[in-house]
Amino acid sequence: MKKSPLAGKPATPDLLIDVPKLLAAYYTEFLDIEDPSQMVSFGTSGHRGSSLDHSFNEVHILAISQAIVEYRASQNINGPLYIGKDTHALSEAAMRTAVEVFAANDLDIILQSGMGYTPTPVISHAILTYNRARSSGLADGVVITPSHNPPRDGGFKYNPPNGGPAGTEITRTIQNRANEILRDNLEDVKRIPWQKAIRSASTHFIDYVKPYVDDLESVLNMGAIRAAGIKIGVDPLGGAGVEYWGPIADTYGLDLEVVNPEVDPTFRFMTVDHDGKIRMDCSSPYAMAGLIDLKDKFDVAFGNDPDYDRHGIVTPEAGLMNPNHYLSVAVWYLFQKRLEWLDDVTIGKTVVTSAMLDRVAKSLGRKITEVPVGFKWFVPGLLNGKLGFGGEESAGASFLRKNGTTWTTDKDGIILDLLAAEILAITGEDPAAHYKSLEEQFGKAYYQRLEAKATREQKAVFDKLVPDMVKADQLAGEKIEEKLTKAKGNGEDIGGLKIVTENGWVAVRPSGTEDIYKVYAESFKGQDHLQKILDEGQNIVQDLFDEEL
């Protein structure tokens, strides 16, 4: 994609959303039932859309909330429902709508005292803490966030009692029921006014911050970070974790500076992303330009997306670390230093995450559990303690407590941030320096992701792929070792194709929302080899299209 001339520069006034217009559209605009793009659609991270596009309006949230109420009843989930929200403009409005429905249905709901913001991992942590040692009356939760999406967007996701992202069967049930409710003109929705809802006996306010912050020492060596006197910089990027860093610093005596504590639903303080949009993507060097400019002021620094399930690590020498690089270092470090983890605990990665993790795992004598894209696939392993670490190339990860038990089953940007400080404190070198050592030991990885056009009919070809349909036996001059349409770690469909050779791989997946397919590739032989993999991988896909259509 062509880089915008605004990339990495401060947001200009013309890029800022009109918040009153966005909120007015949420309450007054209605969807077209005949337009699929305006119906409820749960992707890998819940339902997302914008009130300006008639895809995230009050009617959607009324329907989704009632569908969640009915799903909980069907599964006999009758414990508290923990609710979190991020700092997007639509999140507050959607939260109030949802509370009106949940309270009308007499659900015990838990909100942050003072109506503050709550990160995704904190909700996962709260659910798991409540459900520990319980077999009935289990808790679940919702998080109202579109993640790192632009300020005009809203999002709504559901976490069942396992604390992680809901699986496909659950989201399909909620999505289908919500759309039925919409088609029936919301007749089945129960709702009471906001003031009555928050005064209901079933509505409770708690402090989410302290229990989560106090528990961090069970998953990280906070004492080592304090003792090393590391100077830490944090840019919350205006996200839901903004009020967590002060208590973290105070509780553990850290030398930590929040460089920008501002919260503003326009996100006017952001630098512009690669495509000229405001996007709070902590893995983007353009969106993180403000913190990168301050890199020499700190020993290590970090930022997060608005709901804090992703991380971005900044070091003085490297600037913003590539997410694949940091995941590799995190695995290398954790599986040497977490001595209470069992010997058979594995390393989780998705099919499009760097093979550097495979090489690191082999050197550590650990097995890789490779799953399809989506953090939900890591949930069972993190829950039963058989997966020590689960990480995605999009900068989302979580890992076990020091004693080998579950921390969260959703991505936790806060612990990945602080792990970078722990690595520096314990080893004397920051994660970027360690990645250089991994490259010296295992070779340099060249990784790229791109998009290619595909019609709806062409995208449908991916649904019926089996390995034998790929006729090629070589890729970029190397023998093809594996042709995969199912993930090796759990046997689930990857929703596309992955081809693996000794020194490289390519994976292709159709987009669920656009007429494109995504291409991921990696080479350990160099940039020219990577380009050949990309070219030949797309040629293989085109041959499949030609043969099947």
C-alpha atoms as one frame of an Amber mdcrd trajectory, in Angstrom:
protein
   0.000   0.000   0.000   1.264   3.465  -0.900   2.426   5.447   2.129   0.571
   8.681   2.857   2.631  11.896   2.994   1.059  12.411   6.436   2.403   9.115
   7.814   4.204   9.604  11.113   3.231  13.268  11.382   0.869  14.861  13.936
  -2.810  14.536  13.084  -4.229  17.552  11.269  -7.611  19.094  12.219  -9.306
  17.797   9.075  -8.633  14.198  10.198 -10.460  14.573  13.503 -13.875  12.998
  13.922 -16.935  15.098  14.649 -17.866  13.504  17.983 -21.367  15.047  18.288
 -22.213  13.886  14.765 -20.882  10.385  15.488 -22.956  10.095  18.667 -26.056
  11.603  17.064 -25.802   8.991  14.304 -25.503   6.238  16.952 -28.885   7.168
  18.408 -30.803   8.359  15.330 -29.588   6.408  12.306 -31.089   3.016  11.471
 -29.779   0.120   9.429 -31.030  -1.314   6.155 -32.066  -4.897   6.917 -31.415
  -5.829   3.286 -27.777  -4.674   3.401 -25.515  -7.422   4.842 -22.804  -4.872
   5.662 -25.161  -3.203   8.121 -26.111  -6.352  10.044 -24.382  -7.776  13.103
 -21.213  -9.619  12.093 -18.839 -11.126  14.647 -15.306 -11.442  13.268 -12.253
 -12.660  15.174 -12.681  -9.780  17.637 -16.415  -9.249  17.983 -18.751  -6.950
  16.078 -17.210  -3.748  14.725 -18.501  -0.873  12.665 -19.339   2.832  12.712
 -22.567   4.684  13.381 -21.798   6.751  10.285 -21.942   3.565   8.186 -25.115
   2.236   9.880 -23.094  -0.706  11.206 -22.617   0.264  14.876 -25.755   2.010
  16.109 -27.921   1.697  19.171 -30.135  -0.868  17.473 -27.131  -3.155  16.963
 -26.126  -2.962  20.620 -29.682  -3.516  21.826 -29.912  -6.659  19.713 -26.447
  -7.980  20.601 -26.996  -7.386  24.325 -30.345  -9.205  24.325 -28.787 -12.051
  22.321 -26.042 -12.361  24.958 -28.686 -12.449  27.704 -30.436 -15.314  25.921
 -27.184 -17.152  25.211 -26.204 -16.983  28.886 -29.602 -18.393  29.891 -29.302
 -21.245  27.390 -25.904 -22.200  28.832 -26.924 -21.699  32.472 -24.323 -18.953
  32.905 -25.710 -17.049  35.873 -22.720 -15.488  37.604 -21.726 -11.832  37.267
 -21.128 -10.235  33.875 -17.954  -8.125  33.947 -18.103  -5.097  31.647 -15.177
  -3.131  30.263 -14.907  -0.292  27.774 -12.144   1.573  26.003 -11.798   5.249
  25.107 -13.378   5.323  21.635 -16.234   7.819  21.403 -18.843   5.138  20.702
 -17.757   2.913  23.593 -19.412   4.988  26.325 -22.693   5.173  24.407 -22.673
   1.446  23.649 -21.871   0.610  27.261 -24.886   2.602  28.475 -27.162   0.892
  25.954 -25.885  -2.540  26.983 -26.324  -1.801  30.691 -29.946  -0.774  30.076
 -30.597  -4.180  28.506 -28.591  -6.254  30.993 -30.202  -4.544  33.984 -33.682
  -4.981  32.520 -32.961  -8.698  32.327 -31.787  -8.769  35.989 -28.209  -9.726
  35.181 -25.621  -9.103  37.890 -23.301  -6.699  36.088 -19.949  -5.337  37.260
 -18.711  -1.883  36.205 -15.626   0.139  37.071 -16.211   2.573  39.936 -16.550
   6.102  38.626 -17.415   4.726  35.167 -13.733   4.527  34.248 -12.075   2.596
  31.454 -11.129  -1.081  31.718  -8.667  -2.955  29.450  -9.515  -6.268  27.805
  -6.942  -8.292  29.817  -8.306  -6.920  33.077 -11.757  -8.279  32.223 -10.235
 -11.674  31.383  -8.306 -11.610  34.670 -11.455 -10.705  36.616 -13.507 -13.496
  35.024 -10.859 -16.128  35.735 -10.278 -14.891  39.286 -13.997 -15.137  40.062
 -14.405 -18.541  38.426 -11.386 -20.124  40.108 -12.549 -23.147  42.146 -16.124
 -22.660  40.946 -18.072 -25.141  38.829 -21.391 -23.275  38.770 -22.580 -19.688
  38.941 -19.756 -18.801  36.557 -18.894 -15.278  35.418 -18.335 -14.007  31.892
 -17.835 -10.584  30.347 -18.105  -8.098  27.529 -15.552  -5.549  26.361 -16.732
  -2.597  24.332 -13.881  -1.766  21.957 -12.928  -1.842  18.279  -9.291  -2.368
  19.336  -6.857  -0.198  17.349  -9.448   0.834  14.742  -9.833   4.536  13.854
 -11.748   6.874  16.222 -14.966   6.716  14.178 -15.404   3.006  14.921 -17.034
   1.046  17.701 -16.722  -2.569  18.776 -18.425  -5.093  21.058 -16.991  -8.473
  22.048 -18.022 -11.267  24.388 -15.781 -13.371  26.634 -17.382 -16.582  27.978
 -16.493 -18.128  31.369 -13.111 -19.344  30.071 -12.107 -15.657  30.034 -10.910
 -15.603  26.435 -12.352 -14.487  23.119 -15.549 -16.349  22.313 -15.213 -19.256
  19.887 -16.887 -19.402  16.490 -19.856 -21.468  17.680 -20.656 -18.934  20.398
 -20.214 -15.848  18.228 -22.284 -17.392  15.441 -25.108 -18.091  17.912 -25.046
 -14.532  19.265 -24.703 -12.993  15.811 -27.577 -14.968  14.305 -29.905 -14.306
  17.212 -29.027 -10.580  17.201 -29.891 -10.370  13.520 -33.199 -12.165  14.155
 -33.985  -9.571  16.814 -33.151  -6.780  14.366 -35.428  -8.274  11.711 -38.215
  -8.495  14.280 -37.870  -4.776  14.973 -36.361  -5.328  18.464 -39.625  -6.741
  19.819 -37.827  -9.176  22.161 -35.486  -6.571  23.676 -36.027  -5.797  27.352
 -34.751  -2.369  28.384 -35.012   0.090  31.258 -33.837   3.741  31.453 -30.167
   4.388  32.287 -30.766   6.009  35.684 -32.916   3.083  36.771 -30.387   0.594
  35.379 -27.415   1.937  37.335 -29.484   2.065  40.535 -30.692  -1.498  40.098
 -29.800  -3.955  42.858 -28.132  -6.142  40.220 -25.744  -3.405  39.051 -22.459
  -3.279  40.975 -19.438  -0.976  40.900 -15.965  -2.196  41.855 -12.333  -1.153
  41.469 -10.872  -3.282  38.694  -7.477  -1.587  38.977  -6.083  -2.664  42.357
  -6.749  -6.449  42.151  -5.116  -6.611  38.719  -2.141  -4.425  39.668  -1.539
  -6.243  42.951  -1.524  -9.588  41.137   1.124  -8.594  38.564   3.918  -9.903
  40.777   2.532 -13.418  40.276   3.272 -13.258  36.542   6.315 -10.933  36.429
   9.479 -10.311  38.447   8.461  -6.844  39.532  11.091  -6.763  42.262  13.874
  -7.187  39.721  12.542  -4.281  37.650  12.494  -2.063  40.730  15.938  -3.144
  41.906  17.511  -2.471  38.506  16.278   1.128  38.564  15.241   0.964  34.923
  13.861   4.208  33.519  10.573   3.327  31.796   8.525   5.425  29.404   4.851
   4.781  28.678   2.595   6.307  26.053  -0.945   5.033  26.740  -2.002   6.299
  23.271  -5.136   7.587  24.974  -6.265   4.052  25.764  -8.102   2.188  28.514
  -4.960   1.510  30.552  -4.170   5.181  31.152  -5.168   4.996  34.839  -3.213
   1.778  35.491   0.347   3.022  35.128   0.311   5.299  38.183  -0.805   2.490
  40.524   1.686   0.089  38.893   4.552   2.540  39.466   3.467   3.299  43.030
   2.791  -0.320  44.027   6.126  -1.629  42.791   8.337   1.446  43.174   9.137
   1.790  39.473  10.856   4.726  37.765   8.061   5.119  35.237   6.943   8.194
  33.321   3.661   8.471  31.425   4.613  10.775  28.553   1.036  11.630  27.574
  -1.862  10.973  29.991  -4.439  12.656  27.727  -7.702  10.926  26.803  -9.590
  12.461  23.890 -12.094  10.543  21.696 -10.744  12.334  18.609  -7.239  11.018
  19.429  -5.916  14.362  18.194  -2.568  13.734  19.912  -1.765  10.758  17.655
   0.663  10.713  14.767  -0.923   9.502  11.544  -0.662   5.884  10.415   0.761
   4.652   7.093  -2.444   5.240   5.127  -3.154   8.757   6.334  -5.676   7.717
   9.001  -5.613   8.120  12.751  -5.217   4.588  14.055  -3.969   3.639  17.501
  -1.822   0.769  16.259   1.028   0.231  18.688   2.820  -2.038  16.183   2.999
   0.765  13.592   6.131   2.954  13.571   3.989   5.759  12.152   1.349   5.641
  14.887   4.107   5.247  17.507   6.297   8.047  16.106   5.774  10.269  19.148
   7.155   7.683  21.570   9.911   6.616  19.180  11.121  10.232  19.158  11.596
   9.946  22.932  13.389   6.580  22.816  16.740   7.918  24.026  15.123   9.339
  27.147  14.304   5.873  28.522  15.950   2.480  28.979  12.805   0.897  27.551
   9.414   2.295  26.587   6.077   0.951  25.439   2.625   1.801  24.120  -0.642
  -0.091  23.707  -3.787  -0.013  21.606  -7.004   1.416  23.139  -8.149  -1.804
  24.848  -4.614  -2.825  25.854  -4.582  -6.296  24.364  -1.630  -5.444  22.097
   1.823  -4.092  22.817   4.557  -2.030  21.192   8.094  -2.127  22.596  10.542
   0.757  22.010  14.268   0.576  22.769  16.973   3.263  22.402  18.864   1.464
  19.642  16.091  -0.269  17.658  13.200   2.139  18.082   9.927   0.209  17.737
  10.553  -3.527  17.703   8.925  -5.677  15.046   6.234  -7.746  16.849   7.651
 -11.047  15.552  11.079 -10.100  16.883   9.787  -9.317  20.343   7.681 -12.478
  20.531  10.795 -14.510  19.706  12.774 -12.861  22.496   9.888 -13.244  24.955
   9.745 -16.995  24.266  13.544 -17.339  24.468  13.556 -15.588  27.851  10.445
 -17.034  29.495  11.206 -20.667  28.775  14.610 -20.296  30.413  13.571 -18.222
  33.422  10.188 -19.677  34.418  11.616 -22.664  36.246   8.278 -23.781  37.710
   6.748 -24.306  34.266   6.408 -27.999  33.432   8.748 -29.625  30.928   5.922
 -30.458  28.516   4.526 -26.907  28.345   4.489 -25.776  24.701   4.851 -22.521
  22.768   1.792 -21.258  20.921   1.963 -19.363  17.650  -0.396 -18.791  14.741
   0.225 -20.036  11.200   1.337 -16.553  10.132   3.727 -15.859  13.013   7.478
 -15.915  12.326   9.262 -19.270  12.059  11.962 -17.726  14.256   9.807 -18.971
  17.126  10.120 -22.524  15.750  13.912 -22.226  15.693  14.024 -20.786  19.198
  11.686 -23.514  20.455  13.848 -26.262  18.957  16.937 -24.850  20.673  15.059
 -24.881  23.980  13.809 -28.425  23.516  10.203 -27.223  23.457   7.377 -28.071
  21.097   5.444 -25.560  19.020   1.635 -25.567  19.002   0.666 -23.848  15.745
  -2.962 -22.750  15.426  -5.119 -20.751  12.982  -5.244 -16.953  13.177  -7.239
 -15.799  16.207  -6.312 -15.725  19.886  -9.328 -17.879  20.737  -7.303 -20.923
  19.632  -4.844 -20.382  22.499  -7.543 -20.319  25.166  -7.722 -24.074  25.976
  -3.948 -24.383  26.391  -3.573 -21.248  28.494  -6.506 -22.387  30.623  -5.156
 -25.873  31.362  -1.541 -24.747  31.667  -0.272 -26.818  28.739   0.540 -23.693
  26.730   3.149 -21.522  28.392   2.907 -18.717  25.871   0.555 -17.788  23.042
   1.482 -15.068  20.573   0.250 -13.528  17.327   2.254 -11.622  14.709  -0.140
  -8.701  15.216   1.479  -7.959  18.615  -0.918  -9.811  20.895   0.201 -12.371
  23.474  -0.201 -13.728  26.982   1.627 -16.260  29.146   1.330 -18.248  32.350
   2.020 -17.062  35.872   5.436 -17.803  37.320   4.030 -20.920  39.015   2.665
 -22.279  35.728  -1.013 -21.487  36.287  -3.299 -19.325  34.160  -2.911 -15.541
  34.134  -5.307 -14.465  31.376  -6.812 -16.247  28.391  -7.019 -13.052  26.363
  -4.148 -10.974  25.040  -2.469  -8.820  27.689  -0.467  -5.848  26.463   0.435
  -4.732  29.984   2.365  -7.867  30.940   4.136  -7.953  27.574   5.180  -4.338
  28.179   6.523  -5.042  31.638   8.199  -8.250  30.478  10.447  -6.107  28.302
  11.536  -4.267  31.444  12.052  -7.564  33.282  14.227  -8.900  30.465  16.406
  -5.787  30.650  16.552  -5.947  34.451  17.531  -9.623  34.643  19.878  -9.871
  31.651  21.292  -6.376  31.408  20.317  -6.159  27.738  17.088  -4.961  26.186
  14.927  -7.195  23.934  16.271  -5.651  20.702  19.823  -6.609  21.656  18.684
 -10.141  22.403  16.984 -10.404  19.026  20.284  -9.558  17.350  21.787 -12.526
  19.190  18.957 -14.760  17.987  19.650 -13.661  14.406  23.318 -14.528  14.821
  22.345 -17.965  16.089  19.409 -18.854  13.830  19.701 -16.586  10.802  17.993
 -13.367   9.773  14.282 -13.601   9.046  12.761 -11.495   6.257   9.008 -11.188
   6.744   6.329  -9.414   4.718   2.564  -9.198   4.540   0.632  -7.869   1.550
  -2.836  -7.905   0.032  -4.068  -9.062  -3.389  -7.422  -8.544  -5.072  -9.919
 -11.407  -5.168 -13.570 -11.616  -6.153 -16.167 -13.156  -3.859 -16.109 -16.284
  -6.063 -12.331 -16.487  -5.860 -12.388 -16.103  -2.082 -14.853 -18.997  -1.920
 -12.163 -21.262  -3.419 -10.276 -21.049  -0.120 -13.217 -22.722   1.645 -12.767
 -25.983  -0.271  -8.976 -26.156  -0.381  -7.204 -29.402   0.419  -3.426 -29.853
   0.199  -3.583 -32.152  -2.841  -5.042 -29.321  -4.911  -1.611 -27.644  -4.887
   0.318 -29.185  -7.794   3.643 -27.398  -7.252   6.438 -29.328  -5.567   8.869
 -26.429  -5.220   8.655 -22.889  -3.869  11.345 -20.304  -4.651  13.877 -22.999
  -5.539  13.317 -25.179  -2.476  11.417 -28.420  -2.095   7.984 -27.988  -0.549
   7.978 -29.838   2.768   4.384 -29.152   3.849   1.138 -28.055   2.248  -1.304
 -27.159   4.993  -4.988 -26.280   5.100  -5.345 -27.315   8.744  -3.199 -26.118
  11.628  -0.717 -28.683  12.915  -1.314 -27.735  16.544  -5.035 -28.403  16.773
  -6.204 -29.729  13.413  -8.522 -26.771  12.821  -9.021 -25.198   9.397  -6.671
 -22.276   8.835  -9.129 -20.685   6.425  -6.601 -20.732   3.633  -3.314 -22.348
   2.665   0.233 -22.503   4.038   3.223 -23.847   2.116   6.482 -24.536   3.954
  10.052 -25.125   2.746  13.325 -25.488   4.645  14.062 -21.759   4.675  10.745
 -20.096   4.041   6.981 -20.238   3.947   3.955 -18.487   2.488   0.388 -18.383
   3.797  -2.724 -16.998   2.126  -6.096 -16.211   3.701  -9.185 -14.453   2.320
 -10.436 -11.305   4.001 -13.811 -11.667   5.658 -14.867  -8.095   4.890 -13.073
  -6.974   1.714 -12.558  -8.375  -1.797  -8.939  -9.245  -1.138  -6.832 -12.074
   0.171  -3.902 -11.612   2.517  -0.456 -12.995   1.777   2.108 -13.612   4.528
   5.614 -14.817   3.742   8.989 -15.283   5.374  12.470 -16.192   4.224  15.681
 -17.007   6.047  17.735 -16.637   2.844  17.255 -12.958   2.062  15.033 -10.299
   0.539  15.315 -11.653  -3.015  14.238 -15.111  -1.830  11.322 -13.551   0.066
  10.163 -11.802  -3.090  10.279 -15.079  -5.011   8.194 -16.732  -2.295   5.634
 -13.932  -2.514   5.494 -14.050  -6.312   5.303 -17.824  -6.603   2.837 -18.074
  -3.721   0.454 -15.735  -5.533   0.990 -17.701  -8.761  -0.059 -20.874  -6.955
  -3.199 -19.128  -5.738  -3.975 -17.882  -9.238  -3.558 -21.410 -10.608  -6.068
 -22.627  -8.019  -8.503 -19.899  -9.055  -8.105 -20.786 -12.732  -8.622 -24.480
 -12.089 -11.624 -24.150  -9.794 -13.555 -21.373 -11.559
